[in-house]
Short mmCIF file of C-alpha atoms in Angstrom, two decimals:
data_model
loop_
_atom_site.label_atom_id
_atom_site.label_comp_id
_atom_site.label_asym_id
_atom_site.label_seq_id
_atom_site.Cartn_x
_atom_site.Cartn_y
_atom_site.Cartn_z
CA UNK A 16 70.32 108.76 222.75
CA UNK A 17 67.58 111.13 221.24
CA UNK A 18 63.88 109.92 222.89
CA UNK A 19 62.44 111.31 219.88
CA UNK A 20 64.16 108.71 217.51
CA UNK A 21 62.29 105.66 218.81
CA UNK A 22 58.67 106.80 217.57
CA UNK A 23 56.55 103.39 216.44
CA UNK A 24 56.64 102.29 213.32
CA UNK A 25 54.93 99.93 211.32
CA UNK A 26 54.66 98.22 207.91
CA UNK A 27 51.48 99.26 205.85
CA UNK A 28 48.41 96.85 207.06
CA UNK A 29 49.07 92.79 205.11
CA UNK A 30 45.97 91.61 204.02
CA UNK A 31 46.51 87.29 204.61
CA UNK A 32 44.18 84.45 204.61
CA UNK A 33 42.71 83.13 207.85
CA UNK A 34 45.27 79.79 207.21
CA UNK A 35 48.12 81.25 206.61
CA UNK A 36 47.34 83.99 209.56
CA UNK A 37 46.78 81.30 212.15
CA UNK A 38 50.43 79.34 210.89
CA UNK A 39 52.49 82.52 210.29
CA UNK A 40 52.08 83.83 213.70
CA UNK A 41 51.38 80.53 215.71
CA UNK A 42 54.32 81.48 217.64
CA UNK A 43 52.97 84.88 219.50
CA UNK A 44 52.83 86.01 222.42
CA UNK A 45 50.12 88.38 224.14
CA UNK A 46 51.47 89.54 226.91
CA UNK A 47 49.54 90.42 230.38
CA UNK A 48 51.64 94.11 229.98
CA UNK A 49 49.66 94.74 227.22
CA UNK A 50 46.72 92.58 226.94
CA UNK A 51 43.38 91.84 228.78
CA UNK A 52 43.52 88.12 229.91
CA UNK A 53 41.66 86.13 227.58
CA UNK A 54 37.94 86.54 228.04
CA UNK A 55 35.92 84.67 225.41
CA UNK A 56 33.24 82.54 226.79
CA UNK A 57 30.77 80.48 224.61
CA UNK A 58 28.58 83.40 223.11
CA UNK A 59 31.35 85.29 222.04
CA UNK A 60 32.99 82.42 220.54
CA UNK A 61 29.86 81.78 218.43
CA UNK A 62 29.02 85.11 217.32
CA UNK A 63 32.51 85.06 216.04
CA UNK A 64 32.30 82.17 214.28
CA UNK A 65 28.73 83.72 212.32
CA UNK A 66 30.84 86.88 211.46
CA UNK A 67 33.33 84.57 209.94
CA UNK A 68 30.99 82.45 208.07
CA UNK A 69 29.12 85.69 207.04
CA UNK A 70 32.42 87.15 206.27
CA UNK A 71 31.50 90.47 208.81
CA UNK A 72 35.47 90.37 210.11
CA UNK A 73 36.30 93.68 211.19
CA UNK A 74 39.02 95.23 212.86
CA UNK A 75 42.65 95.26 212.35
CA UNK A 76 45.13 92.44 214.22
CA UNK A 77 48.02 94.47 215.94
CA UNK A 78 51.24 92.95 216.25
CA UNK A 79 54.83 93.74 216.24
CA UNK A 80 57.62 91.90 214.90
CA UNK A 81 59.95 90.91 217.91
CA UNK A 82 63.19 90.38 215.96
CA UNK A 83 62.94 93.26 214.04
CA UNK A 84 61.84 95.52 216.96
CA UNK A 85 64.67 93.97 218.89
CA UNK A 86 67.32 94.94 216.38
CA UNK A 87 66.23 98.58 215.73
CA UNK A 88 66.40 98.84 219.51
CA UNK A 89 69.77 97.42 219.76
CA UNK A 90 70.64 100.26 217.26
CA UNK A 91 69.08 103.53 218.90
CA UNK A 92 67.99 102.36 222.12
CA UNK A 93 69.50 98.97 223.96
CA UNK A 94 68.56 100.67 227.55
CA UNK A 95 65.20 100.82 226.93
CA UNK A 96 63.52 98.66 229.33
CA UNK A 97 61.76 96.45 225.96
CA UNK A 98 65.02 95.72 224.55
CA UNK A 99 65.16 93.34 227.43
CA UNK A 100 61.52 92.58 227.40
CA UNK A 101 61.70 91.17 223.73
CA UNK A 102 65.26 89.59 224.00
CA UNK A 103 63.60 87.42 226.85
CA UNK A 104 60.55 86.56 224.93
CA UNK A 105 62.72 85.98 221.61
CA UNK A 106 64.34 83.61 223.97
CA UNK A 107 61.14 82.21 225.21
CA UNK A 108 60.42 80.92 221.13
CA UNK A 109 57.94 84.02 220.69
CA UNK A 110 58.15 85.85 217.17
CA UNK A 111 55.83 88.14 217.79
CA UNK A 112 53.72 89.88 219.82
CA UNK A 113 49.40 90.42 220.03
CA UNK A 114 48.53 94.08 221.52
CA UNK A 115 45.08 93.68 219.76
CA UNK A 116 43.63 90.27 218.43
CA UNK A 117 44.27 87.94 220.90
CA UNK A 118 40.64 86.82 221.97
CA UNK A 119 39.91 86.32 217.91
CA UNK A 120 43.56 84.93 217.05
CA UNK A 121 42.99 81.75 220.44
CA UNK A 122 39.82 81.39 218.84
CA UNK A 123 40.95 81.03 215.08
CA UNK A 124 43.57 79.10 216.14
CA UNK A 125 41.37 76.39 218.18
CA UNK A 126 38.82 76.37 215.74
CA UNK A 127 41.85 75.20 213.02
CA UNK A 128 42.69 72.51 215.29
CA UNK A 129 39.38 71.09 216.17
CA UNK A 130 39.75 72.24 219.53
CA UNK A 131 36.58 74.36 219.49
CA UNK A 132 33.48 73.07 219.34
CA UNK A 133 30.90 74.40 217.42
CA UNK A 134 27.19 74.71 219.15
CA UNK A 135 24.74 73.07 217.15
CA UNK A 136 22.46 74.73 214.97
CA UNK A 137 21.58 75.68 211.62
CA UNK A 138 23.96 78.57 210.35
CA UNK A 139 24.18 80.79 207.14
CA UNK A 140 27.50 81.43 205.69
CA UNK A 141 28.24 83.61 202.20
CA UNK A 142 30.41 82.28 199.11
CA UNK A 143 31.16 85.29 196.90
CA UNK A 144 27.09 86.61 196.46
CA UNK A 145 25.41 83.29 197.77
CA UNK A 146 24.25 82.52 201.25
CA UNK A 147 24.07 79.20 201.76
CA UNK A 148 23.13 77.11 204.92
CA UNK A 149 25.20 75.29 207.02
CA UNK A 150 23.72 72.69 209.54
CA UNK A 151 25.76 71.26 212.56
CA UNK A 152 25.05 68.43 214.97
CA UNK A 153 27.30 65.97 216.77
CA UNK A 154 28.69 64.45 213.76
CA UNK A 155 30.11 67.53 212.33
CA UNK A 156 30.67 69.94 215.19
CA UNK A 157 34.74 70.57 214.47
CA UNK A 158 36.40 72.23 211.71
CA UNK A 159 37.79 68.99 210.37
CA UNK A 160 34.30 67.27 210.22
CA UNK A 161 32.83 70.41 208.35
CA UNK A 162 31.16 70.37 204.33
CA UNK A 163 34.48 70.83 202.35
CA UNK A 164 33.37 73.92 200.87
CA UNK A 165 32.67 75.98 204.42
CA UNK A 166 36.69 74.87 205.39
CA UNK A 167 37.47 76.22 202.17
CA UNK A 168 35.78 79.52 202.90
CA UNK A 169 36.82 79.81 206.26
CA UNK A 170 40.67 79.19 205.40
CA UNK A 171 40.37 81.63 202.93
CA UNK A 172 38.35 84.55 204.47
CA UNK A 173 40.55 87.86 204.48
CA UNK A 174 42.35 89.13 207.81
CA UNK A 175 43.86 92.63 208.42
CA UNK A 176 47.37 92.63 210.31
CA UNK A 177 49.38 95.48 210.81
CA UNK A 178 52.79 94.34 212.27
CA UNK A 179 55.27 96.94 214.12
CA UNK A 180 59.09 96.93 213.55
CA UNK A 181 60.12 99.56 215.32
CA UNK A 182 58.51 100.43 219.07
CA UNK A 183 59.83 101.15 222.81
CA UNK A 184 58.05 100.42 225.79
CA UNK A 185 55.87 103.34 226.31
CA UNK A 186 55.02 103.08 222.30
CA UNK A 187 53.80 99.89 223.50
CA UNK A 188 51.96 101.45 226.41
CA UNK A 189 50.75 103.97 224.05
CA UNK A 190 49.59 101.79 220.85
CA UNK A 191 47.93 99.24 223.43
CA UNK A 192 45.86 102.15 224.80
CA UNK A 193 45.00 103.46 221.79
CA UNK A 194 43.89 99.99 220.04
CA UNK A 195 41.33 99.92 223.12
CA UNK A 196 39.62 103.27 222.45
CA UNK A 197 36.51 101.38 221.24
CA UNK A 198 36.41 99.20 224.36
CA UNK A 199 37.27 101.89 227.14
CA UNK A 200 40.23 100.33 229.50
CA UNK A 201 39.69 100.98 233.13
CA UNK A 202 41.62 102.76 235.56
CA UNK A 203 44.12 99.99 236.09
CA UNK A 204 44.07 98.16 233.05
CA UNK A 205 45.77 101.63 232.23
CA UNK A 206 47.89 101.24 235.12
CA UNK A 207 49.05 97.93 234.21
CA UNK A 208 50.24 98.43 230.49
CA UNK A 209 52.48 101.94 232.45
CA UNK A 210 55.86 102.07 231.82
CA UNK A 211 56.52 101.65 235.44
CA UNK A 212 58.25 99.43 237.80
CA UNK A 213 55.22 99.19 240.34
CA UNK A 214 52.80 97.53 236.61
CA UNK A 215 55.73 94.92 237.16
CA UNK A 216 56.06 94.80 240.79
CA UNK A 217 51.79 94.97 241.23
CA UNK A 218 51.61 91.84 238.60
CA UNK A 219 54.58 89.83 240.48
CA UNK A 220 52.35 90.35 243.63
CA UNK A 221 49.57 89.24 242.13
CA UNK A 222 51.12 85.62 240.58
CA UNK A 223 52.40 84.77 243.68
CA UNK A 224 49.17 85.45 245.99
CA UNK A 225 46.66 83.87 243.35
CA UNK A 226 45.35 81.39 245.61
CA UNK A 227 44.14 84.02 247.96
CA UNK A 228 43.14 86.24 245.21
CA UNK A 229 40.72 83.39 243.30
CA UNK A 230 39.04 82.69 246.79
CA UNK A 231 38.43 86.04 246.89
CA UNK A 232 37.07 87.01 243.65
CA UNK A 233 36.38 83.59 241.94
CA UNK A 234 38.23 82.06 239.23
CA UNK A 235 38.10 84.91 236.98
CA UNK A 236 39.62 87.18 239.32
CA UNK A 237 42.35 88.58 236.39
CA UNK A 238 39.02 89.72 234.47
CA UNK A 239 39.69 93.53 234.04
CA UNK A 240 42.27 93.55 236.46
CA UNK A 241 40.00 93.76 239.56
CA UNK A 242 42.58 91.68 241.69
CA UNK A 243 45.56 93.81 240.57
CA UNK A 244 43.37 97.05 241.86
CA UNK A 245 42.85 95.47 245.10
CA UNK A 246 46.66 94.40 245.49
CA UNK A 247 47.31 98.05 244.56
CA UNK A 248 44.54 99.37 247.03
CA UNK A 249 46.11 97.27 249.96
CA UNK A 250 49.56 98.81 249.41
CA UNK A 251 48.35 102.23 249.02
CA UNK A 252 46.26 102.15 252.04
CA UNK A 253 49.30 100.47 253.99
CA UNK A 254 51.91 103.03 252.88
CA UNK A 255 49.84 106.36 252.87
CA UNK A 256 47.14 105.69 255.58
CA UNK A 257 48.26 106.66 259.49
CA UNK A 258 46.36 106.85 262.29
CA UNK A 259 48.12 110.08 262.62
CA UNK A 260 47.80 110.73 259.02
CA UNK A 261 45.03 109.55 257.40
CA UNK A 262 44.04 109.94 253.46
CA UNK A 263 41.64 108.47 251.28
CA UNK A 264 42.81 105.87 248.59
CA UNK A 265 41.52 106.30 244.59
CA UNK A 266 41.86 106.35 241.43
CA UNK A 267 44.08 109.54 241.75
CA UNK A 268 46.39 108.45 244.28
CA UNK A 269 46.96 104.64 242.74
CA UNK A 270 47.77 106.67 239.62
CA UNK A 271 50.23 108.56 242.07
CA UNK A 272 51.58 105.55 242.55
CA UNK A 273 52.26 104.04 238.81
CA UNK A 274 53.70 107.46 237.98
CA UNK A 275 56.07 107.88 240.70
CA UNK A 276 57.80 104.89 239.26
CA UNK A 277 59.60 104.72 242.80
CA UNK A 278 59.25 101.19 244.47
CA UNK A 279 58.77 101.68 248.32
CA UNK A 280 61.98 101.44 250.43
CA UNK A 281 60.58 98.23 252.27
CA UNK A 282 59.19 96.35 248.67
CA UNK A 283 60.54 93.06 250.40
CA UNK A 284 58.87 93.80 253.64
CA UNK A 285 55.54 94.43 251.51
CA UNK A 286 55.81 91.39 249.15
CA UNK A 287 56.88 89.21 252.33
CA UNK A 288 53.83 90.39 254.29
CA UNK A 289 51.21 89.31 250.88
CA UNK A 290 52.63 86.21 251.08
CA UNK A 291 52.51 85.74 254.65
CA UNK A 292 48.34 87.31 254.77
CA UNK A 293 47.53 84.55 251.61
CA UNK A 294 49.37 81.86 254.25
CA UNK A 295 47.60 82.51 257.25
CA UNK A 296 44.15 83.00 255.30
CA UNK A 297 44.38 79.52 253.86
CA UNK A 298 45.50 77.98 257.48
CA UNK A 299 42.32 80.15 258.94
CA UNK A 300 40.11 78.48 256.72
CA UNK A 301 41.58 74.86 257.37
CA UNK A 302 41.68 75.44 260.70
CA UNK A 303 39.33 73.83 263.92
CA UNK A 304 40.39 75.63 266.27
CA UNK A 305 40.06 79.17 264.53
CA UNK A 306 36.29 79.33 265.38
CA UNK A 307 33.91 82.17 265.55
CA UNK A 308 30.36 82.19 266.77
CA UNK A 309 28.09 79.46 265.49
CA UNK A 310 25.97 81.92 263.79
CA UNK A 311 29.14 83.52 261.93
CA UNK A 312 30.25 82.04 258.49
CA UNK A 313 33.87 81.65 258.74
CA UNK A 314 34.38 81.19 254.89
CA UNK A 315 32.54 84.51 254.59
CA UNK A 316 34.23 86.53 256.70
CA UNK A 317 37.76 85.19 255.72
CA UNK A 318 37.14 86.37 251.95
CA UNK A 319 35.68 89.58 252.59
CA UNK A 320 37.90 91.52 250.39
CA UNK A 321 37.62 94.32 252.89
CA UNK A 322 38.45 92.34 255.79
CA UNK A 323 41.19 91.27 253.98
CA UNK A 324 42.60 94.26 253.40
CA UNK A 325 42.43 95.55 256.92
CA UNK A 326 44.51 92.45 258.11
CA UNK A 327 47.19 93.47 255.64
CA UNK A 328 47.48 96.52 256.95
CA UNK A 329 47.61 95.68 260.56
CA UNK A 330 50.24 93.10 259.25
CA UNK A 331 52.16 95.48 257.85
CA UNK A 332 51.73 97.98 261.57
CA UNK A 333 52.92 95.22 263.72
CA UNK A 334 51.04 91.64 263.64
CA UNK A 335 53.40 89.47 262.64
CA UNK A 336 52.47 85.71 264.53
CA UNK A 337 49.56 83.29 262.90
CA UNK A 338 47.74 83.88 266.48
CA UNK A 339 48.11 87.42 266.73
CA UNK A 340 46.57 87.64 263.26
CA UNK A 341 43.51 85.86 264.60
CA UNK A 342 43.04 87.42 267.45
CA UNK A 343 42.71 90.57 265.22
CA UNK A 344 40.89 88.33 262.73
CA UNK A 345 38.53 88.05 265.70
CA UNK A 346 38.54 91.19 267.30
CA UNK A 347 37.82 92.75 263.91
CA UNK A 348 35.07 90.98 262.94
CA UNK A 349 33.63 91.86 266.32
CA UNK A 350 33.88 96.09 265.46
CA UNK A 351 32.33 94.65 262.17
CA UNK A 352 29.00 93.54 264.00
CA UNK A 353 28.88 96.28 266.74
CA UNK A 354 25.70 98.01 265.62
CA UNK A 355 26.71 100.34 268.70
CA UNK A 356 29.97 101.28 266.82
CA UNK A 357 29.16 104.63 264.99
CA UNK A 358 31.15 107.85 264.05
CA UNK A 359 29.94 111.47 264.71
CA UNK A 360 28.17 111.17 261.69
CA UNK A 361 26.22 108.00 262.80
CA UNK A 362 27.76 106.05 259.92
CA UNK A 363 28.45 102.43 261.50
CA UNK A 364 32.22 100.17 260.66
CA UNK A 365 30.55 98.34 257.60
CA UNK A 366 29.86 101.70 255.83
CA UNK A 367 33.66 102.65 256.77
CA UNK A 368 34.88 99.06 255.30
CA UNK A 369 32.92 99.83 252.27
CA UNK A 370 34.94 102.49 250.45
CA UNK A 371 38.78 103.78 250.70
CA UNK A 372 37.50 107.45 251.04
CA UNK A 373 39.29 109.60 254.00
CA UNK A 374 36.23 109.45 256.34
CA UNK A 375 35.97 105.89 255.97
CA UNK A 376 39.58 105.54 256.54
CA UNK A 377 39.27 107.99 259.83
CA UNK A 378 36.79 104.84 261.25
CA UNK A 379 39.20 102.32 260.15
CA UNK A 380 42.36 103.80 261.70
CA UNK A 381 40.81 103.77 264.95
CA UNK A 382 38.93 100.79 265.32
CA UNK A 383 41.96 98.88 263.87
CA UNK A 384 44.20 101.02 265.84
CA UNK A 385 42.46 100.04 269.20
CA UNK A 386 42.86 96.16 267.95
CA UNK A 387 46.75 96.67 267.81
CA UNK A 388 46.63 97.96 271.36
CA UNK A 389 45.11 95.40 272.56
CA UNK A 390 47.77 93.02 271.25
CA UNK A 391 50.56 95.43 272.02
CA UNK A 392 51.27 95.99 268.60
CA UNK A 393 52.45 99.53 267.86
CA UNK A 394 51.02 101.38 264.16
CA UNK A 395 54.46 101.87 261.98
CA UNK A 396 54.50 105.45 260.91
CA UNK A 397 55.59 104.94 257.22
CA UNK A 398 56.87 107.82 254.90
CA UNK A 399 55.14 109.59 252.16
CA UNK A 400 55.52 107.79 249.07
CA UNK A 401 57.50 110.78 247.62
CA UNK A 402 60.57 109.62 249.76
CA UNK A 403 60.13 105.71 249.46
CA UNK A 404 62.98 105.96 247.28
CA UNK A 405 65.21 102.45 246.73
#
């Protein structure tokens, strides 16, 4: 099969009405491979619905065509890995797919249906050269309930789509990137649209462990992928960091990661061990008897993100029992308050816990090193990632 033959292609851009935009693709799909989560909150919303009223609606929506990508595909290219990807979501009921739109098409769409609720004010909208003025209050504060001529102009205000019929997986990758030039997409909102089995792997991680992950970055913890980064930081830092070989975690080597495209020989063994840290965390925080000093928050030191982290990894280098991990639950929040505890350079164990860097990581390999002694747990050397192969 020639890699060259499955470039991305796309009708020219269909200019459609708002109404018949929101009904012909009612049954899409943004996916979280290729999508920030939905982010709207009330201001956005109703600067959105000014531009429409002021008819100021700019930027293209990007979609592609799921049966018609799915039968080029099955013509040039039935191994690639989003032949699969769009057979399951064709299965699913999805038509097509949203790499760019999706904030503006959830809010079109509940604005149709009277599901969003428009703030009350005095608004100006435009009908061909006229602006006119548009007053909501609790009487008329859905689209339904709105002057007849503003639904009018709403359902017939002019949206760009430009629908793909032809596209692979990294064309995905690569249109979803591109799309987001204007909005910069961090480090691992790059990561996560990768054609790679650790974007699949890292998100799989994440679903299951979401409990732990909103406690420890609030219910909007998917926002720019901050809890994916963290998942990836912990398994980075658990694979690649030794007390007899120690490294610094970043950008460069979570890329590393992504790119290598090889899943670590003990995946299970990693997955198993999230599941088990988001387990004992929750029976930590329920539990009487796990106690520290009266002057210590519990809740506060139990969704530290980078006390967190450090139990993972001495989970993964030998604590395995719900007491051993609080008695290094215990014992590291003790190194944590040890103004005495310092490194040659006088830096203390909350600068170390503050960044992934290699120096920080030196302090952190010994203090939690000295913790596994003490309950006669032994560090796991683990391989370089390079021969993590499956």
């Amino acid at each position: 099969m020639i890699e060259s033959a499955i470039f991305p292609v796309k009708h020219e851009p269909k200019v459609r009405s708002l109404k018949d935009t929101v009904i012909n693709y009612k049954h899409s799909f943004a996916p979280e491979n290729f999508q920030r989560p939905e982010a709207w909150g009330k201001h956005n919303r109703k600067c959105y619905f000014q531009s429409l009223l002021m008819n100021r609606l700019e930027g293209n929506f990007v979609i592609v065509d799921i049966e018609l990508a799915i039968a080029k595909l099955e013509k040039i290219a039935p191994t690639d890995r989003a032949y699969k990807f769009f057979v399951e979501l064709s299965k699913q009921g999805a038509e097509y797919i949203i790499l760019d739109g999706n904030n503006r098409f959830k809010f079109l769409t509940a604005l149709m249906n009277d599901e969003y609720q428009i703030p009350r004010g005095t608004y100006n909208y435009v009908v061909e050269d006229d602006i006119l003025t548009l007053v909501v209050g609790k009487h008329n504060n859905v689209f339904s309930k709105l002057p007849r001529l503003v639904q009018k102009v709403i359902r017939e205000r002019q949206l760009v789509i430009s629908e793909y019929v032809q596209i692979n997986y990294r064309g995905l990758s690569d249109v979803f990137t591109n799309v987001n030039s204007g909005v910069p997409l961090n480090n691992q909102e790059k990561r996560n649209a990768m054609d790679s089995q650790w974007a699949d792997w890292v998100r799989q991680i994440r679903k299951e462990n979401s409990s732990l992950l909103v406690s420890l970055f609030g219910p909007k913890y998917k926002n720019r992928y901050r809890c994916d980064e963290w998942v990836v930081q912990c398994l980075d830092y658990a694979i690649n960091c030794t007390p007899s070989k120690i490294k610094g975690v970043g950008q460069n080597t979570m890329d590393s990661l992504y790119l290598s495209d090889t899943l670590p020989e003990k995946k299970n063994f990693f997955f198993e061990t999230f599941i088990k840290l988001t387990d004992y965390i929750s029976t930590m925080r329920n539990d009487d008897n796990f106690t520290f000093d009266c002057s210590i928050d519990k809740e506060k030191v139990l969704l530290r993100p980078g006390s967190v982290m450090n139990l993972f990894w001495m989970m993964v280098n030998g604590v395995e029992t719900y007491n051993d991990a609080c008695a290094a639950v215990i014992a590291h929040e003790n190194a944590y308050r040890d103004t005495a505890l310092v490194n040659d350079d006088g830096n203390n164990y909350v600068w170390a816990c503050g960044a992934l860097g290699a120096k920080n990581n030196e302090m952190r390999m010994k203090v939690l090193s000295e913790i596994l002694e003490t309950l006669n747990c032994s560090p796991v050397e683990q391989l370089p990632v390079e021969q993590l192969t499956e």
